[in-house]
mmCIF file of N, CA and C and ligand atoms in Angstrom:
data_model
loop_
_atom_site.group_PDB
_atom_site.id
_atom_site.type_symbol
_atom_site.label_atom_id
_atom_site.label_comp_id
_atom_site.label_asym_id
_atom_site.label_seq_id
_atom_site.Cartn_x
_atom_site.Cartn_y
_atom_site.Cartn_z
ATOM 1 N N UNK A 1 6.354 20.979 -5.369
ATOM 2 C CA UNK A 1 5.266 20.360 -6.300
ATOM 3 C C UNK A 1 4.931 18.710 -5.528
ATOM 4 N N UNK A 2 3.488 18.604 -5.615
ATOM 5 C CA UNK A 2 2.842 17.546 -4.813
ATOM 6 C C UNK A 2 4.008 16.118 -5.294
ATOM 7 N N UNK A 3 3.804 15.413 -4.482
ATOM 8 C CA UNK A 3 4.254 13.669 -4.619
ATOM 9 C C UNK A 3 2.992 13.305 -5.566
ATOM 10 N N UNK A 4 3.780 12.095 -6.323
ATOM 11 C CA UNK A 4 2.532 11.292 -6.616
ATOM 12 C C UNK A 4 1.226 10.921 -6.189
ATOM 13 N N UNK A 5 1.781 10.413 -5.070
ATOM 14 C CA UNK A 5 0.703 9.966 -4.015
ATOM 15 C C UNK A 5 0.112 10.931 -3.392
ATOM 16 N N UNK A 6 0.285 11.927 -3.324
ATOM 17 C CA UNK A 6 -0.466 13.326 -2.968
ATOM 18 C C UNK A 6 -1.580 13.513 -4.083
ATOM 19 N N UNK A 7 -0.788 13.576 -5.049
ATOM 20 C CA UNK A 7 -1.454 13.551 -6.435
ATOM 21 C C UNK A 7 -3.082 12.434 -6.574
ATOM 22 N N UNK A 8 -2.542 11.518 -5.945
ATOM 23 C CA UNK A 8 -3.544 10.191 -5.808
ATOM 24 C C UNK A 8 -4.573 10.365 -4.702
ATOM 25 N N UNK A 9 -4.267 10.784 -3.594
ATOM 26 C CA UNK A 9 -5.169 11.406 -2.521
ATOM 27 C C UNK A 9 -5.821 12.576 -2.851
ATOM 28 N N UNK A 10 -5.585 13.413 -4.011
ATOM 29 C CA UNK A 10 -6.495 14.218 -4.467
ATOM 30 C C UNK A 10 -7.434 14.029 -5.680
ATOM 31 N N UNK A 11 -7.072 12.673 -5.847
ATOM 32 C CA UNK A 11 -8.089 12.227 -6.991
ATOM 33 C C UNK A 11 -7.454 12.914 -8.337
ATOM 34 N N UNK A 12 -5.985 13.208 -8.623
ATOM 35 C CA UNK A 12 -5.592 13.956 -9.726
ATOM 36 C C UNK A 12 -5.215 12.950 -10.694
ATOM 37 N N UNK A 13 -4.684 11.867 -9.929
ATOM 38 C CA UNK A 13 -4.329 10.615 -10.794
ATOM 39 C C UNK A 13 -5.084 9.523 -9.934
ATOM 40 N N UNK A 14 -5.786 8.453 -11.217
ATOM 41 C CA UNK A 14 -6.072 7.331 -10.354
ATOM 42 C C UNK A 14 -5.620 6.509 -9.610
ATOM 43 N N UNK A 15 -6.358 5.741 -8.829
ATOM 44 C CA UNK A 15 -5.658 4.852 -8.141
ATOM 45 C C UNK A 15 -6.646 3.666 -7.755
ATOM 46 N N UNK A 16 -6.123 2.300 -7.499
ATOM 47 C CA UNK A 16 -7.143 1.307 -7.128
ATOM 48 C C UNK A 16 -7.439 1.481 -5.433
ATOM 49 N N UNK A 17 -8.082 2.169 -4.745
ATOM 50 C CA UNK A 17 -8.260 2.345 -3.682
ATOM 51 C C UNK A 17 -8.766 1.309 -2.795
ATOM 52 N N UNK A 18 -8.379 1.044 -1.866
ATOM 53 C CA UNK A 18 -8.868 -0.085 -1.005
ATOM 54 C C UNK A 18 -9.263 0.482 0.575
ATOM 55 N N UNK A 19 -8.830 1.566 0.919
ATOM 56 C CA UNK A 19 -9.265 1.963 2.299
ATOM 57 C C UNK A 19 -8.799 3.646 2.284
ATOM 58 N N UNK A 20 -9.687 4.109 3.141
ATOM 59 C CA UNK A 20 -9.305 5.550 3.533
ATOM 60 C C UNK A 20 -9.678 5.852 4.874
ATOM 61 N N UNK A 21 -9.099 6.921 5.378
ATOM 62 C CA UNK A 21 -9.979 7.610 6.622
ATOM 63 C C UNK A 21 -9.501 9.278 6.410
ATOM 64 N N UNK A 22 -9.768 9.951 7.135
ATOM 65 C CA UNK A 22 -9.286 11.615 7.149
ATOM 66 C C UNK A 22 -8.009 11.635 7.169
ATOM 67 N N UNK A 23 -6.925 10.813 7.424
ATOM 68 C CA UNK A 23 -5.553 11.092 7.915
ATOM 69 C C UNK A 23 -4.507 9.858 6.870
ATOM 70 N N UNK A 24 -5.168 8.796 6.614
ATOM 71 C CA UNK A 24 -4.443 7.787 5.661
ATOM 72 C C UNK A 24 -5.274 7.042 4.503
ATOM 73 N N UNK A 25 -4.261 6.861 3.554
ATOM 74 C CA UNK A 25 -5.098 6.168 2.538
ATOM 75 C C UNK A 25 -4.199 4.916 1.971
ATOM 76 N N UNK A 26 -5.095 4.033 1.529
ATOM 77 C CA UNK A 26 -4.231 2.647 1.020
ATOM 78 C C UNK A 26 -5.135 2.563 -0.539
ATOM 79 N N UNK A 27 -3.903 1.701 -1.131
ATOM 80 C CA UNK A 27 -4.077 1.538 -2.681
ATOM 81 C C UNK A 27 -3.270 0.242 -3.230
ATOM 82 N N UNK A 28 -3.692 0.002 -4.176
ATOM 83 C CA UNK A 28 -2.483 -1.329 -4.820
ATOM 84 C C UNK A 28 -1.829 -0.517 -5.671
ATOM 85 N N UNK A 29 -0.522 -1.358 -5.333
ATOM 86 C CA UNK A 29 0.451 -0.934 -6.087
ATOM 87 C C UNK A 29 0.714 -1.446 -7.381
ATOM 88 N N UNK A 30 1.059 -0.540 -8.277
ATOM 89 C CA UNK A 30 0.767 -0.776 -9.677
ATOM 90 C C UNK A 30 1.578 -1.940 -10.382
ATOM 91 N N UNK A 31 2.509 -1.999 -9.693
ATOM 92 C CA UNK A 31 3.497 -2.766 -10.105
ATOM 93 C C UNK A 31 3.820 -4.147 -8.787
ATOM 94 N N UNK A 32 2.852 -4.914 -8.600
ATOM 95 C CA UNK A 32 2.756 -5.538 -7.336
ATOM 96 C C UNK A 32 3.705 -6.848 -7.572
ATOM 97 N N UNK A 33 4.092 -7.035 -6.583
ATOM 98 C CA UNK A 33 4.831 -8.516 -6.001
ATOM 99 C C UNK A 33 3.896 -9.627 -6.221
ATOM 100 N N UNK A 34 3.088 -9.066 -5.578
ATOM 101 C CA UNK A 34 1.592 -10.292 -5.606
ATOM 102 C C UNK A 34 0.208 -9.595 -5.669
ATOM 103 N N UNK A 35 -0.553 -10.467 -6.150
ATOM 104 C CA UNK A 35 -1.947 -10.005 -6.026
ATOM 105 C C UNK A 35 -2.333 -9.622 -4.668
ATOM 106 N N UNK A 36 -2.861 -8.356 -4.563
ATOM 107 C CA UNK A 36 -3.210 -7.698 -3.296
ATOM 108 C C UNK A 36 -1.736 -6.875 -2.631
ATOM 109 N N UNK A 37 -0.834 -6.491 -3.243
ATOM 110 C CA UNK A 37 -0.089 -5.637 -3.039
ATOM 111 C C UNK A 37 -0.160 -4.583 -2.730
ATOM 112 N N UNK A 38 -0.560 -3.942 -1.399
ATOM 113 C CA UNK A 38 -1.022 -2.615 -1.428
ATOM 114 C C UNK A 38 0.065 -1.805 -0.511
ATOM 115 N N UNK A 39 -0.383 -0.550 -0.730
ATOM 116 C CA UNK A 39 0.457 0.648 -0.471
ATOM 117 C C UNK A 39 -0.075 1.796 0.826
ATOM 118 N N UNK A 40 0.386 1.682 1.871
ATOM 119 C CA UNK A 40 -0.392 2.744 2.827
ATOM 120 C C UNK A 40 0.317 3.809 3.313
ATOM 121 N N UNK A 41 -0.406 4.947 3.136
ATOM 122 C CA UNK A 41 0.313 6.126 3.087
ATOM 123 C C UNK A 41 -0.230 7.336 3.967
ATOM 124 N N UNK A 42 0.526 8.117 4.883
ATOM 125 C CA UNK A 42 -0.457 9.037 5.054
ATOM 126 C C UNK A 42 -0.943 10.329 4.227
ATOM 127 N N UNK A 43 -1.908 10.873 4.720
ATOM 128 C CA UNK A 43 -2.060 11.884 3.506
ATOM 129 C C UNK A 43 -1.142 13.014 3.817
ATOM 130 N N UNK A 44 -0.735 13.498 4.831
ATOM 131 C CA UNK A 44 0.341 14.446 4.872
ATOM 132 C C UNK A 44 1.680 14.120 4.393
ATOM 133 N N UNK A 45 1.988 15.055 3.417
ATOM 134 C CA UNK A 45 3.229 14.417 2.635
ATOM 135 C C UNK A 45 4.727 14.811 3.381
ATOM 136 N N UNK A 46 5.113 13.488 3.885
ATOM 137 C CA UNK A 46 6.318 13.721 4.350
ATOM 138 C C UNK A 46 7.450 12.484 3.710
ATOM 139 N N UNK A 47 8.624 12.506 3.376
ATOM 140 C CA UNK A 47 9.357 11.853 2.345
ATOM 141 C C UNK A 47 9.399 10.531 2.925
ATOM 142 N N UNK A 48 10.095 10.597 4.047
ATOM 143 C CA UNK A 48 10.838 9.426 5.067
ATOM 144 C C UNK A 48 10.188 9.317 6.141
ATOM 145 N N UNK A 49 9.557 7.948 6.219
ATOM 146 C CA UNK A 49 8.970 7.475 7.323
ATOM 147 C C UNK A 49 9.148 7.944 8.644
ATOM 148 N N UNK A 50 10.472 8.089 8.850
ATOM 149 C CA UNK A 50 10.920 7.975 10.073
ATOM 150 C C UNK A 50 11.190 9.379 10.358
ATOM 151 N N UNK A 51 10.692 10.400 9.553
ATOM 152 C CA UNK A 51 10.596 11.693 9.948
ATOM 153 C C UNK A 51 9.062 12.260 10.356
ATOM 154 N N UNK A 52 8.334 11.353 10.103
ATOM 155 C CA UNK A 52 6.855 11.771 10.682
ATOM 156 C C UNK A 52 6.905 12.215 12.164
ATOM 157 N N UNK A 53 5.942 12.949 12.416
ATOM 158 C CA UNK A 53 5.587 13.527 13.624
ATOM 159 C C UNK A 53 5.247 11.822 14.063
ATOM 160 N N UNK A 54 5.598 11.904 15.578
ATOM 161 C CA UNK A 54 5.228 10.550 16.273
ATOM 162 C C UNK A 54 3.750 10.295 16.185
ATOM 163 N N UNK A 55 2.985 11.064 15.934
ATOM 164 C CA UNK A 55 1.261 10.568 16.134
ATOM 165 C C UNK A 55 1.023 10.197 14.780
ATOM 166 N N UNK A 56 1.547 10.826 13.889
ATOM 167 C CA UNK A 56 1.160 10.394 12.234
ATOM 168 C C UNK A 56 1.903 9.114 11.977
ATOM 169 N N UNK A 57 2.935 8.928 12.637
ATOM 170 C CA UNK A 57 3.971 7.917 12.749
ATOM 171 C C UNK A 57 2.828 6.513 13.177
ATOM 172 N N UNK A 58 2.649 6.660 14.581
ATOM 173 C CA UNK A 58 2.073 5.699 15.146
ATOM 174 C C UNK A 58 0.633 5.156 14.431
ATOM 175 N N UNK A 59 -0.217 6.089 13.913
ATOM 176 C CA UNK A 59 -1.479 6.137 13.605
ATOM 177 C C UNK A 59 -1.380 5.357 12.409
ATOM 178 N N UNK A 60 -0.346 5.736 11.491
ATOM 179 C CA UNK A 60 -0.050 4.921 10.204
ATOM 180 C C UNK A 60 0.297 3.585 10.223
ATOM 181 N N UNK A 61 1.043 3.218 11.294
ATOM 182 C CA UNK A 61 1.111 1.614 11.394
ATOM 183 C C UNK A 61 -0.276 1.158 11.871
ATOM 184 N N UNK A 62 -1.020 1.607 12.782
ATOM 185 C CA UNK A 62 -2.185 1.287 13.363
ATOM 186 C C UNK A 62 -3.428 0.890 11.797
ATOM 187 N N UNK A 63 -3.381 2.206 10.933
ATOM 188 C CA UNK A 63 -4.086 1.848 10.037
ATOM 189 C C UNK A 63 -3.770 0.743 9.205
ATOM 190 N N UNK A 64 -2.396 0.613 8.963
ATOM 191 C CA UNK A 64 -1.634 -0.603 8.110
ATOM 192 C C UNK A 64 -2.365 -1.926 8.624
ATOM 193 N N UNK A 65 -2.114 -2.139 10.076
ATOM 194 C CA UNK A 65 -2.715 -3.248 10.616
ATOM 195 C C UNK A 65 -3.827 -3.458 10.184
ATOM 196 N N UNK A 66 -4.936 -2.496 10.340
ATOM 197 C CA UNK A 66 -5.957 -2.732 9.846
ATOM 198 C C UNK A 66 -6.313 -3.184 8.536
ATOM 199 N N UNK A 67 -5.546 -2.419 7.582
ATOM 200 C CA UNK A 67 -5.347 -2.839 6.092
ATOM 201 C C UNK A 67 -4.856 -4.333 5.533
ATOM 202 N N UNK A 68 -3.965 -4.789 6.342
ATOM 203 C CA UNK A 68 -2.900 -5.888 6.423
ATOM 204 C C UNK A 68 -4.296 -7.101 6.639
ATOM 205 N N UNK A 69 -5.120 -6.883 7.686
ATOM 206 C CA UNK A 69 -6.099 -7.918 8.078
ATOM 207 C C UNK A 69 -7.269 -7.952 6.951
ATOM 208 N N UNK A 70 -7.226 -6.757 6.180
ATOM 209 C CA UNK A 70 -8.372 -7.086 5.501
ATOM 210 C C UNK A 70 -7.601 -7.232 3.936
ATOM 211 N N UNK A 71 -6.515 -7.203 3.816
ATOM 212 C CA UNK A 71 -5.716 -8.140 2.585
ATOM 213 C C UNK A 71 -5.927 -9.573 2.860
ATOM 214 N N UNK A 72 -5.501 -10.017 4.155
ATOM 215 C CA UNK A 72 -5.570 -11.198 4.303
ATOM 216 C C UNK A 72 -6.791 -11.894 4.095
ATOM 217 N N UNK A 73 -7.749 -11.331 4.602
ATOM 218 C CA UNK A 73 -8.990 -11.981 4.346
ATOM 219 C C UNK A 73 -9.308 -11.651 3.214
ATOM 220 N N UNK A 74 -9.054 -11.301 1.918
ATOM 221 C CA UNK A 74 -9.455 -11.211 0.438
ATOM 222 C C UNK A 74 -8.510 -12.017 -0.162
ATOM 223 N N UNK A 75 -7.225 -12.013 0.172
ATOM 224 C CA UNK A 75 -6.248 -12.925 -0.676
ATOM 225 C C UNK A 75 -5.660 -13.769 -0.093
ATOM 226 N N UNK A 76 -5.963 -15.320 -0.430
ATOM 227 C CA UNK A 76 -5.134 -16.379 0.199
ATOM 228 C C UNK A 76 -3.787 -16.025 0.414
ATOM 229 N N UNK A 77 -3.645 -16.385 1.423
ATOM 230 C CA UNK A 77 -1.971 -16.310 1.674
ATOM 231 C C UNK A 77 -1.451 -16.684 3.032
ATOM 232 N N UNK A 78 -0.154 -16.874 3.544
ATOM 233 C CA UNK A 78 0.348 -17.343 4.575
ATOM 234 C C UNK A 78 0.303 -16.231 5.761
ATOM 235 N N UNK A 79 0.944 -15.477 4.914
ATOM 236 C CA UNK A 79 0.998 -14.141 5.911
ATOM 237 C C UNK A 79 1.078 -12.928 5.203
ATOM 238 N N UNK A 80 0.641 -11.793 5.555
ATOM 239 C CA UNK A 80 0.784 -10.449 4.958
ATOM 240 C C UNK A 80 2.194 -9.889 5.335
ATOM 241 N N UNK A 81 3.248 -9.683 4.335
ATOM 242 C CA UNK A 81 4.743 -9.269 4.743
ATOM 243 C C UNK A 81 4.383 -7.901 4.727
ATOM 244 N N UNK A 82 5.543 -6.919 5.364
ATOM 245 C CA UNK A 82 5.714 -5.752 5.562
ATOM 246 C C UNK A 82 6.980 -5.173 4.876
ATOM 247 N N UNK A 83 6.950 -4.230 4.052
ATOM 248 C CA UNK A 83 8.417 -3.413 3.768
ATOM 249 C C UNK A 83 8.216 -2.142 3.887
ATOM 250 N N UNK A 84 9.257 -1.177 4.117
ATOM 251 C CA UNK A 84 9.325 -0.037 3.864
ATOM 252 C C UNK A 84 10.618 0.272 3.116
ATOM 253 N N UNK A 85 10.179 0.731 1.797
ATOM 254 C CA UNK A 85 11.662 1.320 1.020
ATOM 255 C C UNK A 85 11.934 2.433 0.896
ATOM 256 N N UNK A 86 10.868 3.466 0.269
ATOM 257 C CA UNK A 86 11.119 4.608 -0.321
ATOM 258 C C UNK A 86 11.888 5.060 -0.998
ATOM 259 N N UNK A 87 12.227 3.831 -2.199
ATOM 260 C CA UNK A 87 13.384 4.260 -2.977
ATOM 261 C C UNK A 87 12.957 5.041 -4.133
ATOM 262 N N UNK A 88 11.839 4.965 -4.500
ATOM 263 C CA UNK A 88 11.220 5.665 -5.573
ATOM 264 C C UNK A 88 10.245 6.866 -5.209
ATOM 265 N N UNK A 89 9.399 6.664 -4.603
ATOM 266 C CA UNK A 89 8.762 7.603 -4.348
ATOM 267 C C UNK A 89 8.944 8.449 -3.136
ATOM 268 N N UNK A 90 9.188 9.760 -3.075
ATOM 269 C CA UNK A 90 9.359 10.642 -1.678
ATOM 270 C C UNK A 90 8.225 11.059 -0.858
ATOM 271 N N UNK A 91 7.312 10.112 -0.838
ATOM 272 C CA UNK A 91 6.052 10.268 0.173
ATOM 273 C C UNK A 91 5.861 8.769 1.043
ATOM 274 N N UNK A 92 6.203 8.897 2.152
ATOM 275 C CA UNK A 92 6.200 7.655 3.093
ATOM 276 C C UNK A 92 4.987 6.757 2.882
ATOM 277 N N UNK A 93 5.464 5.484 2.746
ATOM 278 C CA UNK A 93 4.819 4.461 2.634
ATOM 279 C C UNK A 93 5.161 3.067 3.014
ATOM 280 N N UNK A 94 3.863 2.309 3.508
ATOM 281 C CA UNK A 94 4.535 0.876 4.007
ATOM 282 C C UNK A 94 3.734 0.127 3.062
ATOM 283 N N UNK A 95 4.375 -0.772 2.420
ATOM 284 C CA UNK A 95 4.135 -1.923 1.505
ATOM 285 C C UNK A 95 3.470 -3.235 2.130
ATOM 286 N N UNK A 96 2.491 -3.455 1.716
ATOM 287 C CA UNK A 96 1.885 -4.859 2.540
ATOM 288 C C UNK A 96 1.877 -5.744 1.330
ATOM 289 N N UNK A 97 2.383 -7.090 1.491
ATOM 290 C CA UNK A 97 2.522 -8.036 0.223
ATOM 291 C C UNK A 97 1.919 -9.255 0.719
ATOM 292 N N UNK A 98 0.968 -9.932 0.306
ATOM 293 C CA UNK A 98 0.578 -11.314 0.547
ATOM 294 C C UNK A 98 1.618 -12.177 0.315
ATOM 295 N N UNK A 99 1.908 -13.074 1.299
ATOM 296 C CA UNK A 99 3.213 -13.888 1.163
ATOM 297 C C UNK A 99 2.363 -15.273 0.933
ATOM 298 N N UNK A 100 3.496 -16.167 -0.145
ATOM 299 C CA UNK A 100 3.061 -17.542 0.128
ATOM 300 C C UNK A 100 4.641 -18.250 0.723
ATOM 301 N N UNK A 101 5.558 -17.328 -0.061
ATOM 302 C CA UNK A 101 7.182 -17.953 0.577
ATOM 303 C C UNK A 101 7.534 -16.894 0.732
ATOM 304 N N UNK A 102 8.895 -16.685 1.663
ATOM 305 C CA UNK A 102 9.472 -15.595 1.739
ATOM 306 C C UNK A 102 10.216 -14.735 0.711
ATOM 307 N N UNK A 103 10.286 -15.500 -0.439
ATOM 308 C CA UNK A 103 10.830 -14.789 -1.581
ATOM 309 C C UNK A 103 9.964 -13.951 -2.413
ATOM 310 N N UNK A 104 8.614 -14.045 -1.673
ATOM 311 C CA UNK A 104 7.458 -13.216 -2.386
ATOM 312 C C UNK A 104 8.134 -11.655 -2.164
ATOM 313 N N UNK A 105 8.986 -11.421 -1.078
ATOM 314 C CA UNK A 105 8.960 -10.068 -0.628
ATOM 315 C C UNK A 105 10.461 -9.727 -1.204
ATOM 316 N N UNK A 106 10.783 -10.289 -2.127
ATOM 317 C CA UNK A 106 12.293 -9.771 -2.937
ATOM 318 C C UNK A 106 11.405 -8.498 -4.008
ATOM 319 N N UNK A 107 11.983 -7.472 -4.086
ATOM 320 C CA UNK A 107 11.819 -6.421 -4.761
ATOM 321 C C UNK A 107 12.722 -6.616 -5.980
ATOM 322 N N UNK A 108 13.393 -7.615 -6.131
ATOM 323 C CA UNK A 108 14.322 -7.643 -7.467
ATOM 324 C C UNK A 108 13.363 -8.378 -8.312
ATOM 325 N N UNK A 109 12.494 -8.918 -7.969
ATOM 326 C CA UNK A 109 12.178 -10.111 -8.664
ATOM 327 C C UNK A 109 11.006 -9.352 -9.589
ATOM 328 N N UNK A 110 10.725 -10.017 -10.703
ATOM 329 C CA UNK A 110 9.609 -9.766 -11.740
ATOM 330 C C UNK A 110 8.148 -9.371 -11.122
ATOM 331 N N UNK A 111 8.057 -8.111 -11.732
ATOM 332 C CA UNK A 111 6.649 -7.696 -11.071
ATOM 333 C C UNK A 111 5.490 -8.344 -11.594
ATOM 334 N N UNK A 112 4.327 -8.618 -11.217
ATOM 335 C CA UNK A 112 3.142 -9.496 -11.943
ATOM 336 C C UNK A 112 2.558 -8.220 -12.981
ATOM 337 N N UNK A 113 2.028 -8.746 -14.106
ATOM 338 C CA UNK A 113 1.329 -7.853 -14.740
ATOM 339 C C UNK A 113 -0.376 -8.242 -14.660
ATOM 340 N N UNK A 114 -1.136 -7.720 -14.406
ATOM 341 C CA UNK A 114 -2.665 -7.385 -13.939
ATOM 342 C C UNK A 114 -3.339 -6.774 -14.910
ATOM 343 N N UNK A 115 -4.563 -7.154 -15.345
ATOM 344 C CA UNK A 115 -5.121 -6.362 -16.339
ATOM 345 C C UNK A 115 -6.197 -5.241 -15.344
ATOM 346 N N UNK A 116 -6.596 -4.611 -15.829
ATOM 347 C CA UNK A 116 -7.502 -3.314 -14.887
ATOM 348 C C UNK A 116 -8.240 -3.846 -14.245
ATOM 349 N N UNK A 117 -8.925 -5.013 -14.893
ATOM 350 C CA UNK A 117 -10.074 -5.416 -14.385
ATOM 351 C C UNK A 117 -10.033 -6.393 -13.220
ATOM 352 N N UNK A 118 -8.815 -7.018 -13.131
ATOM 353 C CA UNK A 118 -8.112 -7.710 -12.193
ATOM 354 C C UNK A 118 -7.948 -6.630 -11.004
ATOM 355 N N UNK A 119 -7.305 -5.854 -11.321
ATOM 356 C CA UNK A 119 -6.862 -4.803 -10.286
ATOM 357 C C UNK A 119 -7.959 -4.392 -9.734
ATOM 358 N N UNK A 120 -9.164 -3.954 -10.498
ATOM 359 C CA UNK A 120 -10.491 -3.582 -10.026
ATOM 360 C C UNK A 120 -10.876 -4.768 -8.647
ATOM 361 N N UNK A 121 -11.056 -6.020 -9.212
ATOM 362 C CA UNK A 121 -11.405 -6.905 -8.738
ATOM 363 C C UNK A 121 -11.030 -6.939 -7.161
ATOM 364 N N UNK A 122 -9.484 -7.001 -7.386
ATOM 365 C CA UNK A 122 -8.573 -7.345 -6.158
ATOM 366 C C UNK A 122 -8.767 -6.080 -5.066
ATOM 367 N N UNK A 123 -8.986 -5.011 -5.755
ATOM 368 C CA UNK A 123 -9.050 -3.682 -4.981
ATOM 369 C C UNK A 123 -10.622 -3.591 -4.072
ATOM 370 N N UNK A 124 -11.383 -4.335 -4.765
ATOM 371 C CA UNK A 124 -12.843 -4.304 -4.189
ATOM 372 C C UNK A 124 -13.145 -5.291 -3.266
ATOM 373 N N UNK A 125 -12.412 -6.413 -3.343
ATOM 374 C CA UNK A 125 -12.580 -7.538 -2.528
ATOM 375 C C UNK A 125 -11.924 -7.224 -1.156
ATOM 376 N N UNK A 126 -10.784 -6.444 -1.175
ATOM 377 C CA UNK A 126 -9.854 -6.001 0.047
ATOM 378 C C UNK A 126 -10.859 -4.923 0.747
ATOM 379 N N UNK A 127 -11.632 -3.689 -0.064
ATOM 380 C CA UNK A 127 -12.293 -2.641 0.126
ATOM 381 C C UNK A 127 -13.103 -3.501 1.032
ATOM 382 N N UNK A 128 -14.037 -4.370 0.789
ATOM 383 C CA UNK A 128 -15.234 -4.834 1.471
ATOM 384 C C UNK A 128 -14.808 -5.675 2.792
ATOM 385 N N UNK A 129 -13.718 -6.154 2.503
ATOM 386 C CA UNK A 129 -13.311 -6.744 3.959
ATOM 387 C C UNK A 129 -12.887 -5.812 5.157
ATOM 388 N N UNK A 130 -12.389 -4.782 4.470
ATOM 389 C CA UNK A 130 -12.021 -3.445 5.387
ATOM 390 C C UNK A 130 -13.378 -2.969 6.016
ATOM 391 N N UNK A 131 -14.378 -2.710 4.959
ATOM 392 C CA UNK A 131 -15.378 -2.236 5.611
ATOM 393 C C UNK A 131 -16.158 -2.768 6.518
ATOM 394 N N UNK A 132 -15.753 -4.434 6.454
ATOM 395 C CA UNK A 132 -16.477 -5.159 7.217
ATOM 396 C C UNK A 132 -15.862 -5.374 8.510
ATOM 397 N N UNK A 133 -14.468 -4.902 8.580
ATOM 398 C CA UNK A 133 -13.661 -5.425 9.837
ATOM 399 C C UNK A 133 -13.794 -4.477 11.117
HETATM 400 P P1 AMP B 201 9.346 2.633 -3.217
HETATM 401 O O1 AMP B 201 9.588 4.145 -3.198
HETATM 402 O O2 AMP B 201 10.899 2.045 -3.345
HETATM 403 O O3 AMP B 201 8.811 2.097 -1.672
HETATM 404 O O4 AMP B 201 8.681 2.195 -4.349
HETATM 405 C C1 AMP B 201 7.434 2.796 -4.911
HETATM 406 C C2 AMP B 201 5.888 1.649 -5.077
HETATM 407 O O5 AMP B 201 5.102 2.756 -5.617
HETATM 408 C C3 AMP B 201 6.387 0.883 -6.567
HETATM 409 O O6 AMP B 201 6.486 -0.296 -5.668
HETATM 410 C C4 AMP B 201 5.884 1.164 -7.372
HETATM 411 O O7 AMP B 201 5.262 0.353 -8.229
HETATM 412 C C5 AMP B 201 4.860 1.908 -6.461
HETATM 413 N N1 AMP B 201 4.007 3.294 -7.380
HETATM 414 C C6 AMP B 201 4.506 4.195 -8.033
HETATM 415 N N2 AMP B 201 3.555 5.106 -8.687
HETATM 416 C C7 AMP B 201 2.594 4.172 -8.588
HETATM 417 C C8 AMP B 201 1.107 4.427 -8.701
HETATM 418 N N3 AMP B 201 0.599 5.701 -9.558
HETATM 419 N N4 AMP B 201 0.103 3.771 -8.338
HETATM 420 C C9 AMP B 201 0.421 2.934 -7.651
HETATM 421 N N5 AMP B 201 1.683 2.271 -7.251
HETATM 422 C C10 AMP B 201 2.692 3.017 -7.727
#
């Protein structure tokens, strides 16, 4: 069965998309640690990031760097933090989290509650920065 993230890429499940090319897709995490918390995935469905073929793996990080620049441009933050967990969804993904302090990357903390309108505003701001970059 396709992963929830493959179903997002296929358009079967909605997402707040921020960037896409033929091989990679980026969208807002629905349970964000901070406004602008973004997930970057390869369209190719592989569970564990370190099982990706070397070309897809390298391309994923290159794409994530471009998305991180867009997140930084759209969301006021000191840095964009990076994490790879994969404890929940078996489809490789990189978390990009705008940081004010190191505690902002603590996945045990309470997630932000945002309205659909706020998610859409954030996604369109990051998408605009990505398309300008
Ligand atoms: P992990 O696999 O531990 O890296 O966690 C998966 C992440 O995906 C969590 O932060 C979830 O909030 C996020 N997530 C799960 N389903 C969705 C979805 N449909 N849209 C956006 N983010 C999701």
